[in-house]
PDB file of C-alpha atoms in Angstrom:
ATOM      1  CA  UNK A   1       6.713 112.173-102.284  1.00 59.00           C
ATOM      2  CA  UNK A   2       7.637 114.300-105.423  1.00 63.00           C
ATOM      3  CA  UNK A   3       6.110 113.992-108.249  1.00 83.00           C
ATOM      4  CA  UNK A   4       6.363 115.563-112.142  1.00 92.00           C
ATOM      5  CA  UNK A   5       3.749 115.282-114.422  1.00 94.00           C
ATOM      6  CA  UNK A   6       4.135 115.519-117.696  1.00 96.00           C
ATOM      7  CA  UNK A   7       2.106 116.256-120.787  1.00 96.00           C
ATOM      8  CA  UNK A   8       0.775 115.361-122.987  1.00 96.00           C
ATOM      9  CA  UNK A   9       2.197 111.815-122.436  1.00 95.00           C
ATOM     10  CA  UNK A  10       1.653 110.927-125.794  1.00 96.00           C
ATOM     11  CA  UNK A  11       1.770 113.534-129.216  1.00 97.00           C
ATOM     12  CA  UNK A  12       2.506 112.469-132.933  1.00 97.00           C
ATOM     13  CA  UNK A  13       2.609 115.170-135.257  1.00 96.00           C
ATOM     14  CA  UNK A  14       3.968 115.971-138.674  1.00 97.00           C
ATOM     15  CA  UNK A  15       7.882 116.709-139.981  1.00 97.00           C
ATOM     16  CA  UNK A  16       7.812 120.856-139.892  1.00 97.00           C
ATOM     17  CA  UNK A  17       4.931 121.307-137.036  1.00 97.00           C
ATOM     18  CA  UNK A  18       5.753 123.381-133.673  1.00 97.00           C
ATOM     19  CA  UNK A  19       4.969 121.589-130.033  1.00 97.00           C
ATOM     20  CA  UNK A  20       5.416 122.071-126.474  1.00 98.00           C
ATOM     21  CA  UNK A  21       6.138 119.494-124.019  1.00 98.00           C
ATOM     22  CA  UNK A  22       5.134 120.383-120.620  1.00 97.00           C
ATOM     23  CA  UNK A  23       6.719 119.570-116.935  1.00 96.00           C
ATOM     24  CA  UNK A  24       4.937 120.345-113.742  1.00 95.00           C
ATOM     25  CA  UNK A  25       4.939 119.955-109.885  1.00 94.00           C
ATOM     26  CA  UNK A  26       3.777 121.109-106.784  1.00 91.00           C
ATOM     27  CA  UNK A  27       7.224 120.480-105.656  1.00 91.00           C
ATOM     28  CA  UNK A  28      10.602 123.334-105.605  1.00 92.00           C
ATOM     29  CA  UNK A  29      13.533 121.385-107.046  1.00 91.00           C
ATOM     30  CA  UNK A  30      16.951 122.686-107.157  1.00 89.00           C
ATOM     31  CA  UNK A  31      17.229 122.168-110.899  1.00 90.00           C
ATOM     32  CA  UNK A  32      15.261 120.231-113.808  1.00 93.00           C
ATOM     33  CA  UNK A  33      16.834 118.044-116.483  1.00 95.00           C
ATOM     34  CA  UNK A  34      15.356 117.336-119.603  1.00 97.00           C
ATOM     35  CA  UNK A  35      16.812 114.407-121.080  1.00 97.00           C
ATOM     36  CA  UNK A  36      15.782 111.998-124.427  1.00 97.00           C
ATOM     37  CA  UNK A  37      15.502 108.464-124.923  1.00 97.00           C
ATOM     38  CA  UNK A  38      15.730 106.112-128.036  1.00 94.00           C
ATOM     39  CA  UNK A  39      14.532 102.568-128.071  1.00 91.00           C
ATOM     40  CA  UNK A  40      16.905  99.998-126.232  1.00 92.00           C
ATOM     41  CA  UNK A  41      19.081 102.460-124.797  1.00 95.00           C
ATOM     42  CA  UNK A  42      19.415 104.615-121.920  1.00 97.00           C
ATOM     43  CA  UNK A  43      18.519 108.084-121.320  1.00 97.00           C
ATOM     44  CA  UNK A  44      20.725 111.025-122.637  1.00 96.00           C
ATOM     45  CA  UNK A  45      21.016 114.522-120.823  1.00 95.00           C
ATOM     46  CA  UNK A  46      19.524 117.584-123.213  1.00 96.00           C
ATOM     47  CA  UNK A  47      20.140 120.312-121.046  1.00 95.00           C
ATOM     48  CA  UNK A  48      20.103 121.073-117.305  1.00 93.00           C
ATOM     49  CA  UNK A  49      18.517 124.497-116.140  1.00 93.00           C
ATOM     50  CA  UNK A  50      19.351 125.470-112.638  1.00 91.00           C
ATOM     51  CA  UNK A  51      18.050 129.638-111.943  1.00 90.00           C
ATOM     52  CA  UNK A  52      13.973 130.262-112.253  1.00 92.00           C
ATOM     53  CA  UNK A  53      13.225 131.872-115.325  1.00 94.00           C
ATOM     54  CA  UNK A  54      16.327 130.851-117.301  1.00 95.00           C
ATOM     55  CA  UNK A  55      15.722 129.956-120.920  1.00 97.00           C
ATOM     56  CA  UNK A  56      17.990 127.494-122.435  1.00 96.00           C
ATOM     57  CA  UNK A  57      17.859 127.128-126.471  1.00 96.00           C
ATOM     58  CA  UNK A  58      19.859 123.779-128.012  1.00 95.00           C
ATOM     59  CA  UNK A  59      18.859 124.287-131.605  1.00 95.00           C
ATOM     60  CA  UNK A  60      15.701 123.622-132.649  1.00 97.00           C
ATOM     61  CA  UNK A  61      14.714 122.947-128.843  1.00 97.00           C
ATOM     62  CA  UNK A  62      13.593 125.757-126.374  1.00 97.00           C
ATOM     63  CA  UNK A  63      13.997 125.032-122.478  1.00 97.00           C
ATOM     64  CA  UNK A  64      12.565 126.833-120.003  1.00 96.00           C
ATOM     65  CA  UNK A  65      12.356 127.036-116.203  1.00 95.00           C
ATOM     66  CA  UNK A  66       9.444 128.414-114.382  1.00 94.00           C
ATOM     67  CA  UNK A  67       9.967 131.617-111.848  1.00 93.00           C
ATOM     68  CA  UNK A  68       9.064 129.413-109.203  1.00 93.00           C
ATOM     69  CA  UNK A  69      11.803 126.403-110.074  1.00 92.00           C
ATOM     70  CA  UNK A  70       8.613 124.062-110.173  1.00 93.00           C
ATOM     71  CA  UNK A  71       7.897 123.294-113.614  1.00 93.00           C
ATOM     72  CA  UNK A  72       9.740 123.350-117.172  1.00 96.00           C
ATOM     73  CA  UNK A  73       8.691 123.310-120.829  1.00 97.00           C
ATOM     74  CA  UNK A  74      10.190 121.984-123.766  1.00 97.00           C
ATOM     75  CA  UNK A  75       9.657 123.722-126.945  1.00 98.00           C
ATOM     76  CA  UNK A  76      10.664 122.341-129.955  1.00 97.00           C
ATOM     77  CA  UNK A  77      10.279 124.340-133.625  1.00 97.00           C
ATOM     78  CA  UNK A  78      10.001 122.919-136.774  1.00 97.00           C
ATOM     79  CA  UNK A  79       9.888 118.909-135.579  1.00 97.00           C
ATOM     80  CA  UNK A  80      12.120 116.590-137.674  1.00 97.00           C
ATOM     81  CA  UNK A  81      11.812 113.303-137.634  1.00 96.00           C
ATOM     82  CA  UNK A  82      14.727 112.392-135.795  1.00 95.00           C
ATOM     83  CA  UNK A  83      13.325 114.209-132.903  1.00 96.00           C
ATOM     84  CA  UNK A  84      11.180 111.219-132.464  1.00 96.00           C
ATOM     85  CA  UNK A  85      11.633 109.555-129.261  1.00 96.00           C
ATOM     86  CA  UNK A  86      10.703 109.558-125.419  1.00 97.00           C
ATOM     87  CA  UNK A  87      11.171 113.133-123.769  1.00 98.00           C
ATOM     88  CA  UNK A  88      11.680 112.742-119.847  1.00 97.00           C
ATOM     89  CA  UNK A  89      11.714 115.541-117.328  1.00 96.00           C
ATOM     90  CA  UNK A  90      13.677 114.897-114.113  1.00 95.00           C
ATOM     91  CA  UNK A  91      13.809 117.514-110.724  1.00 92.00           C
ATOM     92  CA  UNK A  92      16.612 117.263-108.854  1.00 89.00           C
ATOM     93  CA  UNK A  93      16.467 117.784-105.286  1.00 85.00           C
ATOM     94  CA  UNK A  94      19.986 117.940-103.115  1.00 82.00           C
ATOM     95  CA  UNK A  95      19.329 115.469 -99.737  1.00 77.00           C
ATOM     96  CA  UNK A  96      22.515 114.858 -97.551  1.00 73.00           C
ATOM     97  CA  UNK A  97      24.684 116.443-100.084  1.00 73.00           C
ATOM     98  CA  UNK A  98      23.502 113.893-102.951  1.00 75.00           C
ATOM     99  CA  UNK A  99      21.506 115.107-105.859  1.00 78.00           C
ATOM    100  CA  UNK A 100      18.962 113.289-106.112  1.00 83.00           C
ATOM    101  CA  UNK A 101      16.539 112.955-109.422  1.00 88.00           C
ATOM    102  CA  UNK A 102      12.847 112.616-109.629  1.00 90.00           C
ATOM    103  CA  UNK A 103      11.459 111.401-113.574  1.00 93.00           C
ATOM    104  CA  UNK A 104       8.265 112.159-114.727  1.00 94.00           C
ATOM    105  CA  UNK A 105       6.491 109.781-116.616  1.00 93.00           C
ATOM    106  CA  UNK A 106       7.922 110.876-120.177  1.00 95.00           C
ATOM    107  CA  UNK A 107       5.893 112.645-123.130  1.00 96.00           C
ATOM    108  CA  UNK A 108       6.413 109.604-126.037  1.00 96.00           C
ATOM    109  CA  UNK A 109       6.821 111.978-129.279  1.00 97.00           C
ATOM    110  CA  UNK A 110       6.492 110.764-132.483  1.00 97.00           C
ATOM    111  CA  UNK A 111       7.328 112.265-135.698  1.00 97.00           C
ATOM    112  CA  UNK A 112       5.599 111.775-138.897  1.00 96.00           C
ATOM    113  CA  UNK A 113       7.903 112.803-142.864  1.00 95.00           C
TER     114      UNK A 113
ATOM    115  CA  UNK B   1      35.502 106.650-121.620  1.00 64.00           C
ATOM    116  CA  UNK B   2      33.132 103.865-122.607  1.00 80.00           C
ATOM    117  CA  UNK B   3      30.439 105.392-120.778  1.00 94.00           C
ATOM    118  CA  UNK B   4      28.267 103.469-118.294  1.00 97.00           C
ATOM    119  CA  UNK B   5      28.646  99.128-118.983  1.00 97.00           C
ATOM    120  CA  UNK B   6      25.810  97.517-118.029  1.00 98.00           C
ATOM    121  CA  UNK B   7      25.851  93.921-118.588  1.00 97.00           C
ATOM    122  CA  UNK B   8      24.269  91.498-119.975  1.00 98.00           C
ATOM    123  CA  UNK B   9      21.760  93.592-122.584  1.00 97.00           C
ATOM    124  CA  UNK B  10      18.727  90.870-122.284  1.00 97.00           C
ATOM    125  CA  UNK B  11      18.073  88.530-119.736  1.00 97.00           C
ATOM    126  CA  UNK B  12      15.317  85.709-120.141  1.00 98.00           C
ATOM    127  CA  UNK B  13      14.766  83.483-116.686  1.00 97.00           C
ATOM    128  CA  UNK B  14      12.483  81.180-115.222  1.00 97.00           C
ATOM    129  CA  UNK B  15      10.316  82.465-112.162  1.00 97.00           C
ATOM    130  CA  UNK B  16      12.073  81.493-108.669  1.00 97.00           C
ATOM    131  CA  UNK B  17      15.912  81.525-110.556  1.00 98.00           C
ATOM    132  CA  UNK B  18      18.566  84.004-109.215  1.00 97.00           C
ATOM    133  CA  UNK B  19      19.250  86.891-111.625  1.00 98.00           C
ATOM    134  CA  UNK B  20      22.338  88.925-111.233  1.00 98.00           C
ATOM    135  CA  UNK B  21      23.176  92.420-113.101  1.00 98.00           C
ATOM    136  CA  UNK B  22      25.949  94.039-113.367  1.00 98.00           C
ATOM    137  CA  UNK B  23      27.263  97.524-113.833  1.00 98.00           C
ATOM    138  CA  UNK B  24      30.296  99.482-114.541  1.00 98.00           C
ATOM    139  CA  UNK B  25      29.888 103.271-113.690  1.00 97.00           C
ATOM    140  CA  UNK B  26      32.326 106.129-115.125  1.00 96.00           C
ATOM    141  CA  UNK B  27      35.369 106.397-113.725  1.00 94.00           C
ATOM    142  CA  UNK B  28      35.676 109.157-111.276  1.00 92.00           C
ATOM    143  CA  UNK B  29      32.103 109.490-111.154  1.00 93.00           C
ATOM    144  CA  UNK B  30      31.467 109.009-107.291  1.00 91.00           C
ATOM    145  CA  UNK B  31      27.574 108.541-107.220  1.00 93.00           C
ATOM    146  CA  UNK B  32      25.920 105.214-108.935  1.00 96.00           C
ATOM    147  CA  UNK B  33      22.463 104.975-109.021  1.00 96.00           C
ATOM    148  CA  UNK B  34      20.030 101.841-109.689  1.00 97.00           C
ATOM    149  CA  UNK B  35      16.623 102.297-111.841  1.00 97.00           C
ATOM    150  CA  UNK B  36      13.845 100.127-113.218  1.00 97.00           C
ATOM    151  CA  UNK B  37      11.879 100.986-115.885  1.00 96.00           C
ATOM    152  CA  UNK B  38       8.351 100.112-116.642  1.00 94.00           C
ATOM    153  CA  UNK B  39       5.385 101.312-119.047  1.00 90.00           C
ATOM    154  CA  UNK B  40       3.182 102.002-116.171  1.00 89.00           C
ATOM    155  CA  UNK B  41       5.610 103.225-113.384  1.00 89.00           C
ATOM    156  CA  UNK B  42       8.683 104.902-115.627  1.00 91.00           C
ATOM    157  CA  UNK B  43      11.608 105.337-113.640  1.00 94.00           C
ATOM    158  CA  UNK B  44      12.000 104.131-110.522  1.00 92.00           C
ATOM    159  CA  UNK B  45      15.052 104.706-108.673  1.00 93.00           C
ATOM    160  CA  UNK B  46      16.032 101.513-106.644  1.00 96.00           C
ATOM    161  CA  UNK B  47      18.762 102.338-105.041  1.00 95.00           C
ATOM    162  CA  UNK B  48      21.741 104.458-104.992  1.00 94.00           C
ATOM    163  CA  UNK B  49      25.439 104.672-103.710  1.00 94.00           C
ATOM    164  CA  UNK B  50      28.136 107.188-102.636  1.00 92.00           C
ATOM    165  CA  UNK B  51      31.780 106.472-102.978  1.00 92.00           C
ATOM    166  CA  UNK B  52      30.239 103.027-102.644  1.00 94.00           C
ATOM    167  CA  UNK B  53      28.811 103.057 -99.485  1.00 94.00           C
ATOM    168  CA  UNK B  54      24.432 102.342-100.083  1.00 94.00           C
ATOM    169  CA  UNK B  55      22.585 105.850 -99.126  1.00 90.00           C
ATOM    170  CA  UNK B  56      19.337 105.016 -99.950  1.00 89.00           C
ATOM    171  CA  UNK B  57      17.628 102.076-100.915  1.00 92.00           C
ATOM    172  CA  UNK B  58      13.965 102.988 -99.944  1.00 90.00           C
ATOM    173  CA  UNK B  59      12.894 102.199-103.913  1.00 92.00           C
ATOM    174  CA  UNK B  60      13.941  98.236-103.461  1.00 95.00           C
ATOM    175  CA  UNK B  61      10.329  96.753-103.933  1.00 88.00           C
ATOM    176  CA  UNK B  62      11.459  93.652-100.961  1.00 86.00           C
ATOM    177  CA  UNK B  63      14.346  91.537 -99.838  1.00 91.00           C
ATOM    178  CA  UNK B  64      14.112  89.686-103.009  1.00 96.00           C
ATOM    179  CA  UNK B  65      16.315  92.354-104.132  1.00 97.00           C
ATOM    180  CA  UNK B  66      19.716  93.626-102.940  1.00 97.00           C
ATOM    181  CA  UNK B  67      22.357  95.517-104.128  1.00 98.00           C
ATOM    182  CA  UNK B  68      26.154  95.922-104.039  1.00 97.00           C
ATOM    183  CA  UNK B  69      28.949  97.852-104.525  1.00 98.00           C
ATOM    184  CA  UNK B  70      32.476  96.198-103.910  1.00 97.00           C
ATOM    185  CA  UNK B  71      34.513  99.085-105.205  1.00 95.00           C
ATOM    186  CA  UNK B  72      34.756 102.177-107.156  1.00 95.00           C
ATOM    187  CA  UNK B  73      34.451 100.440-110.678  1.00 95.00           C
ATOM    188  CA  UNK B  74      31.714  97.757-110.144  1.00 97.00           C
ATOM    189  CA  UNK B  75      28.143  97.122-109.077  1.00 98.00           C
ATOM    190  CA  UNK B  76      25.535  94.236-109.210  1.00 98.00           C
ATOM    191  CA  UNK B  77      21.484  93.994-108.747  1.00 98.00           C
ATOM    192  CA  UNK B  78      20.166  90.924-107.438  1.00 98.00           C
ATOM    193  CA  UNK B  79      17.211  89.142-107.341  1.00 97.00           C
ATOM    194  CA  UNK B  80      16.550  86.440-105.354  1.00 97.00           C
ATOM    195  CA  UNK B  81      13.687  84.596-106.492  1.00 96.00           C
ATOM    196  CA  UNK B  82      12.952  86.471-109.324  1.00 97.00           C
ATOM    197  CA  UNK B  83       9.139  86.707-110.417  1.00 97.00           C
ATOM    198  CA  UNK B  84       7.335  87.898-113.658  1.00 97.00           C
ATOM    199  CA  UNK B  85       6.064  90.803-112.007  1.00 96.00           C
ATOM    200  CA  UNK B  86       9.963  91.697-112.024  1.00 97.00           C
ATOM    201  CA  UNK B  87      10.289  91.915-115.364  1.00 97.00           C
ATOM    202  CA  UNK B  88      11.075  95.193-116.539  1.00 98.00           C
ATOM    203  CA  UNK B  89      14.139  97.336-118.006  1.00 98.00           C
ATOM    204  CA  UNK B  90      17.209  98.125-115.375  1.00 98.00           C
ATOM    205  CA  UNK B  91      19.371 100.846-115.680  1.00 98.00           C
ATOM    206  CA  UNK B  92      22.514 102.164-114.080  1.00 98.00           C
ATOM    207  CA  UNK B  93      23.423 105.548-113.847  1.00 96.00           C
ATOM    208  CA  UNK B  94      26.369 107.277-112.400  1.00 95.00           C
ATOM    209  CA  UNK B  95      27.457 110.478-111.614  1.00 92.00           C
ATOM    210  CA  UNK B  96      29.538 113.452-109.610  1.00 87.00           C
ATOM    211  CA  UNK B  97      28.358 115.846-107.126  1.00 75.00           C
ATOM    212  CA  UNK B  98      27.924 119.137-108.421  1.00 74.00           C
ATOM    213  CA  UNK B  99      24.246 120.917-108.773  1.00 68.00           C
ATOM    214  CA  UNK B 100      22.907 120.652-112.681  1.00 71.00           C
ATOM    215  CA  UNK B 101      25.425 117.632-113.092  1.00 80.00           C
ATOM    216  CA  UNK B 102      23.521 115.355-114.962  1.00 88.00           C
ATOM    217  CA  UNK B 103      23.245 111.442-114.506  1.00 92.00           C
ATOM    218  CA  UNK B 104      24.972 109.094-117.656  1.00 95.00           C
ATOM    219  CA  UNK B 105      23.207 105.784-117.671  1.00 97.00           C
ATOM    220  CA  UNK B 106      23.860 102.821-119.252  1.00 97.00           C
ATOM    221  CA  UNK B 107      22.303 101.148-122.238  1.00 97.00           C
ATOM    222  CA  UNK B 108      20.070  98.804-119.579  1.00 97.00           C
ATOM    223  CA  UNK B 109      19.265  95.043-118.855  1.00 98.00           C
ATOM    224  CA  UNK B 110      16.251  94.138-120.208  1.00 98.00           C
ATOM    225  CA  UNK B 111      14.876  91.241-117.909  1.00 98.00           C
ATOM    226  CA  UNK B 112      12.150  89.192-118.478  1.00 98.00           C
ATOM    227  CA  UNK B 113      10.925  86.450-116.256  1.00 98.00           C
ATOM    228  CA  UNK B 114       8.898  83.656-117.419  1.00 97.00           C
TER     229      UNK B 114
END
């Protein structure tokens, strides 16, 4: 069984501060999704990075893969506090031509004005 | 598009009652997937479907549950008795096959069984 861990699974911090979210696995996946969700609705897709290495910025938000395509980081500068919400890492693994998604447990962030 | 429908938003039921959600995936999106969502578990996927034929459906926690998909533009989750420990927020998803292709999901069916 895959499995992503994520941390810290819980961080509130104050409007302006710098944090890193962090994504990792014992696990190779074809590609890692980080996507958002706000209370009472469903999650959203932030970005999708696909080569090891690759860096993906989306404003304020950094996104990086690892060399080895097994874990991810989320980087966010200068928090806001509509960046509060829960931040969930998925790995993607490609079984009988389906992609198929794996979720970490989520790192709830919480913003503080 | 609308997105992902997922219907109805809330569900309250009595233990041992048949509970039946529904879900309208994006058009032309060939792949719909089933989740439940829980504070100690997260996401779990349930189930999921190509061209709506059921691929896997090794996350369905026992026969109480089942899952179908009668065409291209509908699904439904049932559960048959439900029980408390069901309770818990469902999702749908869809999506196509292409790698980095992210999943859209639906706003979810909060269910709660008393």
């Amino acid at each position: 069984t895959q499995l992503l861990e994520q941390s810290p699974q819980f961080l509130s911090i104050q409007e302006g501060e710098n944090l890193t979210v962090y994504c990792n696995s014992s696990s190779v996946f074809s590609s890692l999704q980080w996507y958002r969700q706000e209370p009472g609705e469903g999650p959203v897709l932030l970005v999708t990075v696909v080569t090891g290495g690759e860096v993906k910025k989306l404003k304020r938000l950094t996104f990086q893969f690892g060399d080895a395509r097994k874990d991810s980081s989320l980087h966010i500068t200068a928090a806001q506090t509509g960046d509060t919400g829960l931040y969930l890492c998925a790995g993607a693994t490609i079984i009988q031509g389906a992609q198929k998604l794996v979720f970490g447990q989520g790192t709830r962030l919480t913003i503080n004005p | 598009d609308a997105g992902v429908i997922q219907s109805p938003r809330h569900e309250v039921t009595e233990m041992g009652q048949e509970v039946t959600l529904r879900c309208k995936p994006i058009s032309g999106h060939d792949y719909l997937f089933w989740y439940r969502q829980t504070m100690m578990r997260g996401l779990e996927l349930l189930i999921y479907f190509n061209n709506n034929v059921p691929i896997d459906d090794s996350g369905m926690p026992e026969d109480r549950f089942s899952a179908k998909m009668p065409n291209a533009s509908f699904s439904t989750l049932k559960i048959q008795p439900s029980e408390p420990r069901d309770s818990a927020v469902y999702f749908c998803a869809s999506s196509v096959i292409r790698v980095g292709y992210g999943y859209t999901f639906g706003s979810g069916t909060r269910l709660t069984v008393v």
